[in-house]
Short mmCIF file of C-alpha atoms and ligand atoms in Angstrom, two decimals:
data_model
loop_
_atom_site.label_atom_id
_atom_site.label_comp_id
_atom_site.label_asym_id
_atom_site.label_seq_id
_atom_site.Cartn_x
_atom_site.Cartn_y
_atom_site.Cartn_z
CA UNK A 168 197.42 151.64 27.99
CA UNK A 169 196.10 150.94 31.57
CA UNK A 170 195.33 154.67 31.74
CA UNK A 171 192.22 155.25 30.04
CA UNK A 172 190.49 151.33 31.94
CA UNK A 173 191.93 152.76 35.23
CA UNK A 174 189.51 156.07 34.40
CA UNK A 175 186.90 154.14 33.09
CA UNK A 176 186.58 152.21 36.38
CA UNK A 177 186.91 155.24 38.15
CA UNK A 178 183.79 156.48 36.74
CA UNK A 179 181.79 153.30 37.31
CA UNK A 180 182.82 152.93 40.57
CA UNK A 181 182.26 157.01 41.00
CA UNK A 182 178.87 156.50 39.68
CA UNK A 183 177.93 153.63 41.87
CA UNK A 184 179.32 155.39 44.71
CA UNK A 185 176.78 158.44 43.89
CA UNK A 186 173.93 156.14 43.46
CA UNK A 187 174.42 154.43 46.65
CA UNK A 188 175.39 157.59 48.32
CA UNK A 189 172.21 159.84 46.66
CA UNK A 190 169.50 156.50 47.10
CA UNK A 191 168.17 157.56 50.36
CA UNK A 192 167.99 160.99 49.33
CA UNK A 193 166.13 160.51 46.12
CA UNK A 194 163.99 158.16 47.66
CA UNK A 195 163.01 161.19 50.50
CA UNK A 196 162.46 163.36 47.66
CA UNK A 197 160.10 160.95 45.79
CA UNK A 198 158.54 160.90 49.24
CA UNK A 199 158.17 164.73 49.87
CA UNK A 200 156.93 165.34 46.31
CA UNK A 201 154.20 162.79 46.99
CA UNK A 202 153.05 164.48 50.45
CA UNK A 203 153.20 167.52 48.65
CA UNK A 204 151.03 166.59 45.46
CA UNK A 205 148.47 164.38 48.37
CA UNK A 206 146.13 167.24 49.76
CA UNK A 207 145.30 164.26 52.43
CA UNK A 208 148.53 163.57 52.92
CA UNK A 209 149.85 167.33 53.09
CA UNK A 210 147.17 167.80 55.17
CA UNK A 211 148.55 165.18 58.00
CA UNK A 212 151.97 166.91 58.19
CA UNK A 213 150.91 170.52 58.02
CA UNK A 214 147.97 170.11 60.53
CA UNK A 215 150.04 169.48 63.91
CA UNK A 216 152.08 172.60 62.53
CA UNK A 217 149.27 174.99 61.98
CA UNK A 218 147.67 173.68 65.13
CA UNK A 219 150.79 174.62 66.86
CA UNK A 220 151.14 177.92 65.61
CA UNK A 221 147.54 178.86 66.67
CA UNK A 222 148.14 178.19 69.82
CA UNK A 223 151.30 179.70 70.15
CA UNK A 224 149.17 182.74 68.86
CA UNK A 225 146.65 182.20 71.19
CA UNK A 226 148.94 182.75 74.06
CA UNK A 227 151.25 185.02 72.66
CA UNK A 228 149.17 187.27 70.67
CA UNK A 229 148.71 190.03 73.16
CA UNK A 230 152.37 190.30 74.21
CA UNK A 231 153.74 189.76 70.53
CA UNK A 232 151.59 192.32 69.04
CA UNK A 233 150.18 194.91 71.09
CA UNK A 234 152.46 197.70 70.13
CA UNK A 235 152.27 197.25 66.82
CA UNK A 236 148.31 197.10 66.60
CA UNK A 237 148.73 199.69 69.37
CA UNK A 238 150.14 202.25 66.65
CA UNK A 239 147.69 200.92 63.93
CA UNK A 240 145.14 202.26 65.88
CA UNK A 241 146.43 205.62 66.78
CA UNK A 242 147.20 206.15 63.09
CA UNK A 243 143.69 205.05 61.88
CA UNK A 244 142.21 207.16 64.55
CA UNK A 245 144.23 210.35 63.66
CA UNK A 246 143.18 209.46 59.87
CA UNK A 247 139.59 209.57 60.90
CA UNK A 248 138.26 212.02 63.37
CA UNK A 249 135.40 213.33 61.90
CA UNK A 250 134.19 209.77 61.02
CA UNK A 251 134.78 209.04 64.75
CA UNK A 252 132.65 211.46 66.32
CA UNK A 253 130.39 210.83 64.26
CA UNK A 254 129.59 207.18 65.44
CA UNK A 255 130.75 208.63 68.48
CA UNK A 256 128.12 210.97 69.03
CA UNK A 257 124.83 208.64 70.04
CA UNK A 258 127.11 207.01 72.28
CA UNK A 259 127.89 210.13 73.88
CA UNK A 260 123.92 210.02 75.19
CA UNK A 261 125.08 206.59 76.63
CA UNK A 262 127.80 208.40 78.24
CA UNK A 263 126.32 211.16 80.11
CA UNK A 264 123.67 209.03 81.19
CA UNK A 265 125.66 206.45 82.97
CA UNK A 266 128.10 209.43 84.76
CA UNK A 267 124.93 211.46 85.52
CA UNK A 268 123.44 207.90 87.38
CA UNK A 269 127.06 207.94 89.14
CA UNK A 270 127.21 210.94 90.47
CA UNK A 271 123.94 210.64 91.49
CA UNK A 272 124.55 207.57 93.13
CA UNK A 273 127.95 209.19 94.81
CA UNK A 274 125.40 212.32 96.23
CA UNK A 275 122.81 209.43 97.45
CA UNK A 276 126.04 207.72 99.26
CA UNK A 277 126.80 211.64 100.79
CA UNK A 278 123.51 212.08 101.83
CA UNK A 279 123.24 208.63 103.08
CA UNK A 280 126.24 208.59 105.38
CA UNK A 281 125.86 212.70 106.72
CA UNK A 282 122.87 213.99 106.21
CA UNK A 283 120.82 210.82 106.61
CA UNK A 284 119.57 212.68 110.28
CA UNK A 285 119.46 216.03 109.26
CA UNK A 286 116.92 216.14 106.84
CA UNK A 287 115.02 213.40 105.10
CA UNK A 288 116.46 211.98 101.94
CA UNK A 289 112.87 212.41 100.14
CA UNK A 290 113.17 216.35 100.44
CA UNK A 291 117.29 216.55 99.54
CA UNK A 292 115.76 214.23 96.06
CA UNK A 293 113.12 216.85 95.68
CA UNK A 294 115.35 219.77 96.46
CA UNK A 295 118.00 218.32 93.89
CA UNK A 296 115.35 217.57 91.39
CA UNK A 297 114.62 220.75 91.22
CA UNK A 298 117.81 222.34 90.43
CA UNK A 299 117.51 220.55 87.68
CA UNK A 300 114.16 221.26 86.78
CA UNK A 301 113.53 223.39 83.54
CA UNK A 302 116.74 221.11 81.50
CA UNK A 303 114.48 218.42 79.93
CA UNK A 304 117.24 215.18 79.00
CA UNK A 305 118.36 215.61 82.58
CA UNK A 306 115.34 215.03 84.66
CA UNK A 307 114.65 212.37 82.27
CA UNK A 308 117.75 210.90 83.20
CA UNK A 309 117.10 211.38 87.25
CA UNK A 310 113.95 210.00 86.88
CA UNK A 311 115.40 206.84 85.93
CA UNK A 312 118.54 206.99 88.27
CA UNK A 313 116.86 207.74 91.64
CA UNK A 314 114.88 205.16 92.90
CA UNK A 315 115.36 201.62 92.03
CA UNK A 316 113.21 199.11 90.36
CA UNK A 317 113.25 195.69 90.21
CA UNK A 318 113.13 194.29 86.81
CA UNK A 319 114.22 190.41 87.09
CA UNK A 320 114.70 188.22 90.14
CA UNK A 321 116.14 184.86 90.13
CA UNK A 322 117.41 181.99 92.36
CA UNK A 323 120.15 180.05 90.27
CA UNK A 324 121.70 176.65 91.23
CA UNK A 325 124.79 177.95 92.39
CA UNK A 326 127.15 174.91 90.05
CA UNK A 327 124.87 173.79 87.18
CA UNK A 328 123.70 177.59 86.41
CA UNK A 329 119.76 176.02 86.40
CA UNK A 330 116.86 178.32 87.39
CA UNK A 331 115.14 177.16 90.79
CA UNK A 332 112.58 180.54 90.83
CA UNK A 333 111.83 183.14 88.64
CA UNK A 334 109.56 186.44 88.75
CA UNK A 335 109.84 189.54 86.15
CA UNK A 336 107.64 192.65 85.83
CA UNK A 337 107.11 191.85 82.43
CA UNK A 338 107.15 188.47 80.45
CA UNK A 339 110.42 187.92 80.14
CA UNK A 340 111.35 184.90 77.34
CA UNK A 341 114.12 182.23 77.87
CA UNK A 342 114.90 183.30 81.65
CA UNK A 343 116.58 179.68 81.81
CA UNK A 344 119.13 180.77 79.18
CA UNK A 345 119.59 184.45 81.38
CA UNK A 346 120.45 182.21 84.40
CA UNK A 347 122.51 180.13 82.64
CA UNK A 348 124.81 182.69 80.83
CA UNK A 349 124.98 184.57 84.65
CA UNK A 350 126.23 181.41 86.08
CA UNK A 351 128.93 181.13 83.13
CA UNK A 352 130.11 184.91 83.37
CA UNK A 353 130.10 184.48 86.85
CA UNK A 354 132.30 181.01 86.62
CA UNK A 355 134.21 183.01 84.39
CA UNK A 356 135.11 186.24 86.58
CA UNK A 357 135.54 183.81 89.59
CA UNK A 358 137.71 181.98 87.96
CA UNK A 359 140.28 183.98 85.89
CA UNK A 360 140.70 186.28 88.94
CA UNK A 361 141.11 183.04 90.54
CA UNK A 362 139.36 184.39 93.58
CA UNK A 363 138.51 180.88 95.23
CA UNK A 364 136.58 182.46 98.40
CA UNK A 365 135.63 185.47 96.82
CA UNK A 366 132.27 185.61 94.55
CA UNK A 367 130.98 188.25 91.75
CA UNK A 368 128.41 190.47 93.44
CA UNK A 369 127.42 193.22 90.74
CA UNK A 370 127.56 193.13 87.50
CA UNK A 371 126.55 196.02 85.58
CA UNK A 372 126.02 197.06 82.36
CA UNK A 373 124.77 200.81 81.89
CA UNK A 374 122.43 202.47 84.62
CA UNK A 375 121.44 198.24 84.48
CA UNK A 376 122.88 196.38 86.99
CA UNK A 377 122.81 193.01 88.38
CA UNK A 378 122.84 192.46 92.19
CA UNK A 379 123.84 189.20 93.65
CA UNK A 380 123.81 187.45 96.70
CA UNK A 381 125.41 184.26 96.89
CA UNK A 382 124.46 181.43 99.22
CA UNK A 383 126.08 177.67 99.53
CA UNK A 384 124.25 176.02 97.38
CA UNK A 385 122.19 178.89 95.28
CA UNK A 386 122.56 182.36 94.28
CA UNK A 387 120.16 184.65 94.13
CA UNK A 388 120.48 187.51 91.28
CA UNK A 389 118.26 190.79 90.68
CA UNK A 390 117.99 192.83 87.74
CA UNK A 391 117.25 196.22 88.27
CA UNK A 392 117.41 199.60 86.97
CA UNK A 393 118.68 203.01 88.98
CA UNK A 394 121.29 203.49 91.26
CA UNK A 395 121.63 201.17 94.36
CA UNK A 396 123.20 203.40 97.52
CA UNK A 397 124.91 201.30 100.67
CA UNK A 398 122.43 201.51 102.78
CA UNK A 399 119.98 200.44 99.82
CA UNK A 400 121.86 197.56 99.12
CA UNK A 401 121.76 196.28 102.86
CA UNK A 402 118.10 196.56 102.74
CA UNK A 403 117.99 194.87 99.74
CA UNK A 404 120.40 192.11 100.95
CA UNK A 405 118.20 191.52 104.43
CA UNK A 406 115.46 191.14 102.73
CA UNK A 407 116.91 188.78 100.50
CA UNK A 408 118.48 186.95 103.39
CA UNK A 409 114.83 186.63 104.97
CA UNK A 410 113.28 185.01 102.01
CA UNK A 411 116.15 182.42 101.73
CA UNK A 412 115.13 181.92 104.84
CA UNK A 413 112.13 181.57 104.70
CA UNK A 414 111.30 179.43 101.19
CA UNK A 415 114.53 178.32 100.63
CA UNK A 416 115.45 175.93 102.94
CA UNK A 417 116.01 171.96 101.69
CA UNK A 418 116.50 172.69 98.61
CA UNK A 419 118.16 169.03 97.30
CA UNK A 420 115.14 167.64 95.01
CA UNK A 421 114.27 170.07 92.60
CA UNK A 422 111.04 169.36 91.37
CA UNK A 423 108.66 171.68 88.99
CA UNK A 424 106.26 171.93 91.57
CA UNK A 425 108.97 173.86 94.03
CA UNK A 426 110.38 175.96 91.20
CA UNK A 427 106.61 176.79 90.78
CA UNK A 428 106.23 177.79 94.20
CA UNK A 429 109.46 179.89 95.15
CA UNK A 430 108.64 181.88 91.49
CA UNK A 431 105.25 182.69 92.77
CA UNK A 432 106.98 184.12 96.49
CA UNK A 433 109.61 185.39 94.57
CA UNK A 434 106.95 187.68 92.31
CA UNK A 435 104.62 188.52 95.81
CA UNK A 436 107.90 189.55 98.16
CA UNK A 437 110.02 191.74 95.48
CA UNK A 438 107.85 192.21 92.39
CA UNK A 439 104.43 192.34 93.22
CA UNK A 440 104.03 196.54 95.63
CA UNK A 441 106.91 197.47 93.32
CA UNK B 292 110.63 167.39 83.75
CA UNK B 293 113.19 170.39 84.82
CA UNK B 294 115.61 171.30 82.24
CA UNK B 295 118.81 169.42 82.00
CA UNK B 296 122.34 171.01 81.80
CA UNK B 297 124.30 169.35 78.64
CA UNK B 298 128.18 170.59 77.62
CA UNK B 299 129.21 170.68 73.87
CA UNK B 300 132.86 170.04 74.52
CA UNK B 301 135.86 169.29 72.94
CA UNK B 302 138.72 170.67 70.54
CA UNK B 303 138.39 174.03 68.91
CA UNK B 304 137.05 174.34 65.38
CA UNK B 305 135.39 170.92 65.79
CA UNK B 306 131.59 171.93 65.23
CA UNK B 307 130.04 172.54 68.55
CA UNK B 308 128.52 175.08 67.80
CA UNK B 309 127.84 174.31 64.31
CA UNK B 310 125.84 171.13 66.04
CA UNK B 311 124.00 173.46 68.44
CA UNK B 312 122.88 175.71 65.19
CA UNK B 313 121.82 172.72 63.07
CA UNK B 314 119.93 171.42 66.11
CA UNK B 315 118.27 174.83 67.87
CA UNK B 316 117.77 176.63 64.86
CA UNK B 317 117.59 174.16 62.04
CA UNK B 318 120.87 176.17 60.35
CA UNK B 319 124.44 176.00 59.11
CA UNK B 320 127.25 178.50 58.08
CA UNK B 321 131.06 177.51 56.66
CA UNK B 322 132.03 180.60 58.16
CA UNK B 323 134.22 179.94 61.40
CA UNK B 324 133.74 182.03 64.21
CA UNK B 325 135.44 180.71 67.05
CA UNK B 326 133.11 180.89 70.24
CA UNK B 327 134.22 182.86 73.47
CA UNK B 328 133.51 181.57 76.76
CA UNK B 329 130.30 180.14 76.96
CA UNK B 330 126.85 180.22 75.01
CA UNK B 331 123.88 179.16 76.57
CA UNK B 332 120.62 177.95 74.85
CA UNK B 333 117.49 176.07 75.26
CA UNK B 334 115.77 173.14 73.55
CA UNK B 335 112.48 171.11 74.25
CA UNK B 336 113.00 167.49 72.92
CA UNK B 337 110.04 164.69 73.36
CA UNK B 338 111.25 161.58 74.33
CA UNK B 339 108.20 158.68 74.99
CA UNK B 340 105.87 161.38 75.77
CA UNK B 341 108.16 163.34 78.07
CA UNK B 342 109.21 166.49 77.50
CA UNK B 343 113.11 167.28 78.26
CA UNK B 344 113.93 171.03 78.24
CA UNK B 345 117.62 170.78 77.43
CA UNK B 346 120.06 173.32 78.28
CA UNK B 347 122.85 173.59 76.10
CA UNK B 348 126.39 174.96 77.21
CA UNK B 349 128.47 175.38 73.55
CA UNK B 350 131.42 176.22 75.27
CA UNK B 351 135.11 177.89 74.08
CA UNK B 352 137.30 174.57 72.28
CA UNK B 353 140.17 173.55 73.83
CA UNK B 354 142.86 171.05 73.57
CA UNK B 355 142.74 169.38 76.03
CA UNK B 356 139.88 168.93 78.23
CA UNK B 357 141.77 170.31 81.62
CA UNK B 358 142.08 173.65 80.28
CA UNK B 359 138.44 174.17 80.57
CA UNK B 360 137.08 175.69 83.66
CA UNK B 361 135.96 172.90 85.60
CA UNK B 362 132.85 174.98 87.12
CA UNK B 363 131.59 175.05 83.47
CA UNK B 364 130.75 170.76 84.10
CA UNK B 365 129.38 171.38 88.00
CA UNK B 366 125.80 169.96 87.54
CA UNK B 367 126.29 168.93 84.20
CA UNK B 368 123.93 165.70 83.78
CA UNK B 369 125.75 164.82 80.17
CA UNK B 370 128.82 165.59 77.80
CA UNK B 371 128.82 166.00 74.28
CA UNK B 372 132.34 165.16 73.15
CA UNK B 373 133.00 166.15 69.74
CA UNK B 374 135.80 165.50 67.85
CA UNK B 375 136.42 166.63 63.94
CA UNK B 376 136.78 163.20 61.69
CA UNK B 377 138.90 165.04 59.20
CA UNK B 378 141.59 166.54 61.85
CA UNK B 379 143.44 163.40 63.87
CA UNK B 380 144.73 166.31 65.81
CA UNK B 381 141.28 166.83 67.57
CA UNK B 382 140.72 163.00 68.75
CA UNK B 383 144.80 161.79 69.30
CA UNK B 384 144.16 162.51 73.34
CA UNK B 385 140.44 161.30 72.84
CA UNK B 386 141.24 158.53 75.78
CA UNK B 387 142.51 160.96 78.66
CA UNK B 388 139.71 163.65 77.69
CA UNK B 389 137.66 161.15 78.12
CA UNK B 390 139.13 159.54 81.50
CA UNK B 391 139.04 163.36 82.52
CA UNK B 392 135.54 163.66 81.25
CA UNK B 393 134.44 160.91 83.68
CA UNK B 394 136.54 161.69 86.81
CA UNK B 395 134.36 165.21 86.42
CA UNK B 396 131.09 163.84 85.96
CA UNK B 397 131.01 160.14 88.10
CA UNK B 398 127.66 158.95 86.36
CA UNK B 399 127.35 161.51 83.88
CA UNK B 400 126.07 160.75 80.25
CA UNK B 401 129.21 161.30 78.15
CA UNK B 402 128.21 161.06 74.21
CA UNK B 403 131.34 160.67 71.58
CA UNK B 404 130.91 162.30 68.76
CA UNK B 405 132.82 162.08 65.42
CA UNK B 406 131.63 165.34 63.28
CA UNK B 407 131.74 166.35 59.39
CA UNK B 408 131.13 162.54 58.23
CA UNK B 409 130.11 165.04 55.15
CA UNK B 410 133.96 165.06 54.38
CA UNK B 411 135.43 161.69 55.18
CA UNK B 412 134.80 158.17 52.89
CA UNK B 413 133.49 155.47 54.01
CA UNK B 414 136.59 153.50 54.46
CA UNK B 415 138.36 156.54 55.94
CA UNK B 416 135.55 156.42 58.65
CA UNK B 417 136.41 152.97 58.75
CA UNK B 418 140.30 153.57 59.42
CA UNK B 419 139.29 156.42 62.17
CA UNK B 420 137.31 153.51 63.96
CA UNK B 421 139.74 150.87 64.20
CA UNK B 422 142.09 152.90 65.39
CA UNK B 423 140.81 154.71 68.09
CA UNK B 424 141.06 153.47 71.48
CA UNK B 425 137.19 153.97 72.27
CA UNK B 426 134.45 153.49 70.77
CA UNK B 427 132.48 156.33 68.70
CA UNK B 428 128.52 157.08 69.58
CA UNK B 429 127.23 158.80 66.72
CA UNK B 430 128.92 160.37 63.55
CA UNK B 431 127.73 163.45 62.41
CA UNK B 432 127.36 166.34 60.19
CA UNK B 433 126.39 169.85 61.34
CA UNK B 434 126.61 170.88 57.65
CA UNK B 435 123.76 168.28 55.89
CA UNK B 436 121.72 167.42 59.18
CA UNK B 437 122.89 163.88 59.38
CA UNK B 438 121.87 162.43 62.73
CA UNK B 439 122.19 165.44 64.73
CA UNK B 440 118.77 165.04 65.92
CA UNK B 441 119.43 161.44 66.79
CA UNK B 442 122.41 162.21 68.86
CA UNK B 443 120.47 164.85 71.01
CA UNK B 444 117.34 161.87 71.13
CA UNK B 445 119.50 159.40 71.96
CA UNK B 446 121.25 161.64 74.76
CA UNK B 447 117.28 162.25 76.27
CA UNK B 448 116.57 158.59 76.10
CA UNK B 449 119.86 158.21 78.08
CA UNK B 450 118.64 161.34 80.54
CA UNK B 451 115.41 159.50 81.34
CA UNK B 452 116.54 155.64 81.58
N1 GTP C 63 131.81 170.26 56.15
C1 GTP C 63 131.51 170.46 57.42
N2 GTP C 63 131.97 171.56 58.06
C2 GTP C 63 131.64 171.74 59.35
C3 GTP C 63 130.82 170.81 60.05
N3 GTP C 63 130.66 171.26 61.32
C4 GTP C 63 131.35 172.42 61.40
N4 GTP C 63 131.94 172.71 60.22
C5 GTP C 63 132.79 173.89 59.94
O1 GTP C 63 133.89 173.85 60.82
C6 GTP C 63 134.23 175.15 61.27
C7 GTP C 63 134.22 175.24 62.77
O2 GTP C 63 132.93 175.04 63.26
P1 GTP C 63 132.40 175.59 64.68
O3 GTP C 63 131.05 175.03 64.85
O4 GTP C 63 132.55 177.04 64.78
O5 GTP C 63 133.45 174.89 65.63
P2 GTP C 63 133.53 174.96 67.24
O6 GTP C 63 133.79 173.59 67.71
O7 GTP C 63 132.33 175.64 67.79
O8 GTP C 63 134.83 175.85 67.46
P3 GTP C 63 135.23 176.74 68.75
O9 GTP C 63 134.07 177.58 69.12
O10 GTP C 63 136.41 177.53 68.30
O11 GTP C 63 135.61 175.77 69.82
C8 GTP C 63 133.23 176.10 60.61
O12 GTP C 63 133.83 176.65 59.47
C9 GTP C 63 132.08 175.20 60.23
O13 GTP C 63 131.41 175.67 59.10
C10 GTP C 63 130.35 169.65 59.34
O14 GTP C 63 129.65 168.78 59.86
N5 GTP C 63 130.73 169.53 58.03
MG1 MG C 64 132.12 177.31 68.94
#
């Protein structure tokens, strides 16, 4: 009759076997059930992960998924032409105005570079004026697109972004904040086209552009309106050149008084017989 | 006084520029929109009868502070630091930002910040403290107000000393 003991031991030593065997695991699964029911605690483990995952995303998303939005869009585009040109359509004005300012700009180049001796650039403007004369939304555009005005002027400390002179035609509000978001757009361009020696000289944004000329220790940046030609811009430069020269020598201790003073030359050289 | 340049730094999601809302605008929003780049704006603050024009750079989160462009700091006369009391994540490098923070700015104001005190307990803040390797400035909450105004007043008290 050993038979039926030998089993029962069998199953007690089975069963102790298991428990010792399946401890640690229950014990992990008491664990994990508690993280999961914790929001604090679920929180600590999943964090890292989601962090993780966004930047992975961050870096990858372009790669990873431009095909696929790629398509999206062509499909959604297809699905809705008519609703496209419709919001489509005031930007067309946008459009036409910024090629008819570049090709403008292009003739003013032409004339510029060939014709410059020939005749005088005031009579090939009138002469091209009036081929347009008669067609209403064009000459409004020319009007704007050839000559340039000068809007804004500043002088910006070239690594903290801070104003050091300002001058506008009209009041303009927050011109600190203006020279501040240049300087980061400019940090920005200089440095993802990691272009150590090289520096941003035009931004532009329309028939609105931005001229800059850079110095060592400044920058100075001019808001206009109108289409700049080469030799324009070389005037423009030299005379910005001269008035660094001039007021903006030794300029370590900013104080209000000289930001007071180089706004004041900056309004009488480039504002003021505008 | 001419203005002062001041950096809202630190990990992404953290409240920068939920602190530069509450402060400049008097606001707040639970929406999250993640900032791009760099946004500049300006605020007067008295200090002992002088007048501090503060510009504030609330720039793009990162990581770590190496991946931001260093020519954001250039000039910079103090760092706000912010780090999120609810996500160990944003303050477990909080030493070598810092260290970083300092080899950028030799004598710079550097102000750390522990924000949305709204959503930790007392004796969680507690915890956070003891464990970190520095010590915190100012705890604060861009969502109820709490002592945002004193961290930007105690930063201009710095700026003037
Ligand atoms: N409860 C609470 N939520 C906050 C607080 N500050 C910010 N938040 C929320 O946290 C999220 C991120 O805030 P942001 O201010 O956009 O964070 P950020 O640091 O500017 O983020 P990035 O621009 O991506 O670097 C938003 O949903 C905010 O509503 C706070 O003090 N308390
Ligand atoms: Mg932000």
């Amino acid at each position: 009759m050993t038979r039926p003991n030998k089993h029962l031991n069998e199953k007690i030593l089975l069963d102790e076997l298991r428990e010792v065997i399946l401890r640690e695991d229950r014990e992990a699964l008491t664990e994990i059930e508690n993280t999961l029911n914790d929001p604090r605690l679920l929180s600590e483990k999943v964090n890292p992960i989601i962090e993780q995952h966004l930047e992975f995303l961050k870096s990858e998303f372009p790669d990873a998924y431009r095909t696929a939005v790629g398509r999206q869009i062509d499909a959604r585009l297809e699905l809705f032409k008519d609703e496209m040109i419709g919001h489509m359509y005031p930007e067309m004005g946008k459009i036409v105005r910024k090629y008819v300012t570049h090709q403008f700009q292009l003739l003013k180049e032409r004339i510029d570079g060939t014709v410059r001796n020939t005749f005088s650039l005031k009579t090939v403007k009138r002469k091209f004026k009036a081929t347009f004369l008669g067609i209403d939304e064009s000459d409004l555009v020319l009007t704007g697109a050839d000559s340039i005005k000068i809007e804004e002027i500043y002088v910006i400390q070239r690594n903290s972004g801070l104003l050091l002179g300002k001058a506008a035609r009209e009041e303009v509000l927050d011109q600190d904040v203006v020279a501040g978001m240049l300087t980061a757009i400019k940090s920005f361009v200089e440095d993802a086209f990691r272009r150590d020696s090289e520096d941003l000289e035009m931004i532009q944004y329309g028939s609105y552009k931005i001229f800059i000329q850079n110095f060592h220790s400044y920058y100075i940046a001019v808001a206009m309106q109108g289409s700049l030609s080469a030799s324009e811009s070389d005037v423009l430069s030299t005379k910005l050149l001269k008035f660094a020269h001039s007021y903006l020598e030794k300029l370590e201790n900013i104080t209000d008084l000289k930001i007071r003073n180089i706004s004041t030359k900056l309004y009488e050289n480039f504002i003021k017989d505008q | 006084m001419t203005s002062k340049k001041i950096i809202l730094s630190g990990s992404f999601g953290v409240g920068k520029t939920s602190l530069f809302n509450q402060f400049i605008y008097n606001r707040f929003s639970d929406k999250y929109l993640t900032t791009i780049g760099v946004k500049v704006n300006k605020k007067n603050i008295l200090v002992d009868d002088t007048e501090i024009p503060l510009l504030l750079w609330d720039i793009a989160g990162e990581v770590a502070q190496d991946k931001v462009p260093t020519s954001y700091f250039l000039g910079a006369s103090g760092v706000i630091y912010v780090f999120d009391l609810t996500r160990p994540m944003t303050y477990q490098n909080i030493q070598t930002d810092i260290n970083y923070l300092k080899d950028l700015l030799p004598g710079g104001i550097i102000k750390i910040v522990g924000n949305k005190v709204d959503l930790v307990s007392d004796e969680q803040l507690e915890n956070i403290r003891t464990s970190l390797p520095i010590t915190i400035d100012i705890v604060t909450s861009a969502k109820t107000g709490q002592n945002v105004e004193e961290l930007f007043l105690d930063l201009g008290k710095e700026l003037i000393r």
